[in-house]
Amino acid sequence: MTKKLFLASWFAGSASLLPAFAGQNLTGKKVIFIPTAGLYEMPEEYREGLDFINNADREALKNLGFAVEDLDISSEPAEAIEKIISGADALFVCGGNSFFLMQELKRKKADVMIARHIRQGKLYMGTSAGSVIMQKDIIDDGIDDPVFGSALNGDFSGLRFIDFYVYVHYGHHYFGNDDECLDKYYANLNHIKIADNQAVTVDGEKIEVVTAPESEIPEFPMS
């Protein structure tokens, strides 16, 4: 099966690596930007940081020449979602809460639409949660209390396009200690660790970790 996946920890920190992987002129290509994972209720201090991350990703896509169109899966009807996704050259799924994201994808059957897009050989890109949903399931360091995915009813299956787990934000982890999280949740799992300037690329059966200079990771604004 043809797969073209660019699975980033934080896309803005690794965006310079995409053109070589994509192998095509990206100027004018329509990318559907899906911010749904970051649109759940959260404390304001988290909102500011997540919005900064996702806005930086949107700007990085524009800087690469993409024509960016936003699509919130949670608020659009399924018929409109299918039309938008089917007309896309590429999909980009933002970071946030992977349980809420998967809940909304399944509720609108957008997981099936995204899978169809990938099987057609079209480019898929993700940041953080957008990368995690490519796993066989979304077991990650939020599994103890997946509050925002309650409608999943314990079904944490992902889209199953990769047979390993992606540990994102390595070295820049936002919610705890890397070693503790890895020992608790990933010790017995086949996993790949990626920092905010790295991505896992999947081109058919070829899997590679690519790395940009750390200087490309955007600096958070001082509050």
C-alpha positions in Angstrom: 0.0 0.0 0.0 1.2 3.5 -0.9 1.7 5.7 2.2 3.1 9.2 2.4 3.2 10.2 6.0 5.1 13.1 7.7 4.6 12.5 11.4 6.1 15.4 13.4 6.5 16.2 17.0 6.0 19.9 16.2 5.7 20.5 12.5 7.0 24.1 12.7 10.2 22.8 14.1 10.7 20.3 11.2 8.9 21.9 8.3 12.0 22.6 6.3 12.4 18.8 5.9 9.0 18.3 4.2 9.8 19.4 0.6 12.5 16.8 0.1 10.2 14.1 1.5 7.2 15.3 -0.5 9.2 15.2 -3.7 6.9 17.6 -5.5 6.3 21.4 -5.9 4.1 22.3 -2.9 3.2 25.8 -4.2 -0.6 26.2 -4.5 -1.3 22.6 -3.3 -4.5 22.6 -1.2 -3.9 21.4 2.4 -6.8 20.9 4.7 -5.7 22.1 8.2 -7.6 20.2 10.9 -7.3 21.9 14.4 -9.9 19.8 16.1 -7.5 18.1 18.6 -6.9 21.6 20.2 -10.5 22.7 20.4 -11.6 21.0 23.6 -12.2 22.9 26.9 -9.0 23.6 28.7 -7.4 26.0 31.2 -6.5 29.3 29.6 -2.8 28.9 30.3 -2.8 25.7 28.2 -4.9 27.3 25.5 -2.4 30.1 24.9 0.5 27.6 24.4 -1.5 25.2 22.2 -2.8 28.0 20.0 0.8 29.2 19.6 1.9 25.8 18.5 -0.9 25.2 16.0 -0.7 28.8 14.6 3.0 28.3 14.1 2.2 25.1 12.1 -0.3 26.9 10.0 2.2 29.6 9.1 4.9 27.0 8.3 2.6 25.4 5.8 1.9 28.8 4.2 5.6 29.5 4.0 6.1 26.3 2.1 3.6 27.5 -0.5 0.5 25.5 0.5 -3.0 27.0 0.1 -4.3 26.3 3.6 -8.0 25.7 4.3 -9.2 25.1 7.9 -11.6 22.3 8.8 -13.0 21.6 12.3 -14.2 18.0 12.3 -16.3 18.6 15.4 -18.5 21.3 14.0 -18.9 20.5 10.3 -21.5 18.0 9.0 -20.1 14.7 7.7 -21.2 15.4 4.1 -19.2 18.6 4.0 -16.2 17.0 5.6 -16.1 14.2 3.0 -16.3 16.8 0.2 -13.5 18.9 1.6 -11.2 16.0 2.3 -11.8 14.3 -1.0 -10.8 17.5 -2.8 -7.6 18.0 -0.9 -4.0 17.5 -2.1 -2.8 17.0 1.5 -4.1 16.8 5.0 -2.6 18.3 8.1 -3.9 17.3 11.6 -2.9 19.5 14.5 -1.8 18.6 18.0 -3.9 18.7 21.2 -5.8 15.9 22.9 -5.6 12.6 20.9 -8.6 11.1 22.7 -10.9 14.1 21.8 -9.5 14.1 18.3 -10.2 10.4 17.8 -13.6 10.7 19.3 -14.6 13.4 16.9 -13.1 11.7 13.8 -15.0 8.5 14.6 -18.2 10.4 15.4 -18.2 12.0 11.9 -16.5 8.9 10.2 -13.7 11.2 9.2 -11.3 8.5 10.2 -12.5 6.5 7.2 -12.2 9.6 5.0 -8.6 10.2 6.2 -7.7 6.6 5.6 -9.1 6.8 2.1 -7.0 9.9 1.4 -3.8 8.1 2.6 -4.5 4.9 0.6 -4.8 7.1 -2.5 -1.1 8.0 -2.0 -1.8 11.6 -1.0 0.3 13.4 1.6 -0.7 13.2 5.3 1.0 15.4 7.9 0.5 15.5 11.6 1.8 17.3 14.7 1.8 15.5 18.1 -1.8 14.1 18.4 -2.1 14.3 14.6 0.9 11.8 14.5 -0.3 9.6 17.3 -3.6 8.7 15.6 -1.7 6.9 12.9 -0.8 4.2 15.5 -2.8 1.0 16.0 -4.3 2.6 19.1 -3.9 5.9 20.9 -2.5 4.6 24.1 -0.2 7.4 25.3 0.6 9.3 28.5 -3.0 10.4 28.8 -4.6 6.9 29.0 -5.1 7.1 32.8 -7.8 9.6 32.4 -9.0 10.0 28.8 -11.7 12.5 29.9 -12.1 14.1 26.5 -12.6 10.9 24.7 -15.4 9.5 26.8 -17.6 8.8 23.8 -15.0 6.3 22.6 -16.3 3.9 25.3 -12.9 2.3 25.7 -12.2 1.9 22.0 -8.9 3.6 21.6 -8.1 2.2 18.2 -6.3 4.5 15.8 -6.0 4.5 12.0 -3.4 1.7 12.0 -1.1 3.1 9.3 2.1 2.5 11.4 3.0 -0.6 13.5 5.0 1.4 16.1 4.2 4.1 18.6 5.5 7.7 18.4 6.7 9.4 21.5 6.4 13.1 20.7 8.1 16.2 22.3 11.1 14.1 23.4 13.4 16.5 25.3 10.7 19.2 25.3 7.9 17.3 27.1 5.2 19.6 28.2 3.4 17.5 30.8 6.0 15.6 32.9 9.4 13.9 32.8 10.4 12.0 29.7 12.0 9.1 31.5 9.0 8.6 33.8 6.6 8.7 30.9 8.7 6.3 28.8 9.1 3.9 31.7 5.4 4.0 32.6 3.7 3.8 29.2 6.3 2.9 26.5 8.7 0.5 28.1 7.1 -2.6 26.5 6.1 -1.0 23.3 8.0 -0.7 20.0 8.3 3.1 19.9 10.2 5.9 18.2 11.1 9.1 20.2 11.1 12.4 18.3 12.0 15.9 19.5 10.3 19.0 18.3 12.8 19.4 15.4 12.2 15.8 14.2 9.7 13.8 12.3 9.1 10.2 11.3 8.6 9.8 7.6 6.8 6.9 6.1 7.1 6.4 2.4 5.5 3.1 1.5 7.4 0.6 3.7 10.4 2.9 4.2 10.5 4.5 7.7 13.0 7.1 8.6 13.6 9.7 11.4 14.6 13.1 10.0 16.1 15.9 11.9 16.2 19.7 11.4 18.5 22.1 13.2 17.3 22.8 16.8 17.3 26.4 15.9 14.2 25.9 13.8 12.1 25.1 16.8 10.0 28.3 17.4 10.5 30.1 20.7 7.4 30.5 22.8 6.6 34.2 23.5 7.3 35.4 27.0 4.0 35.8 28.9 
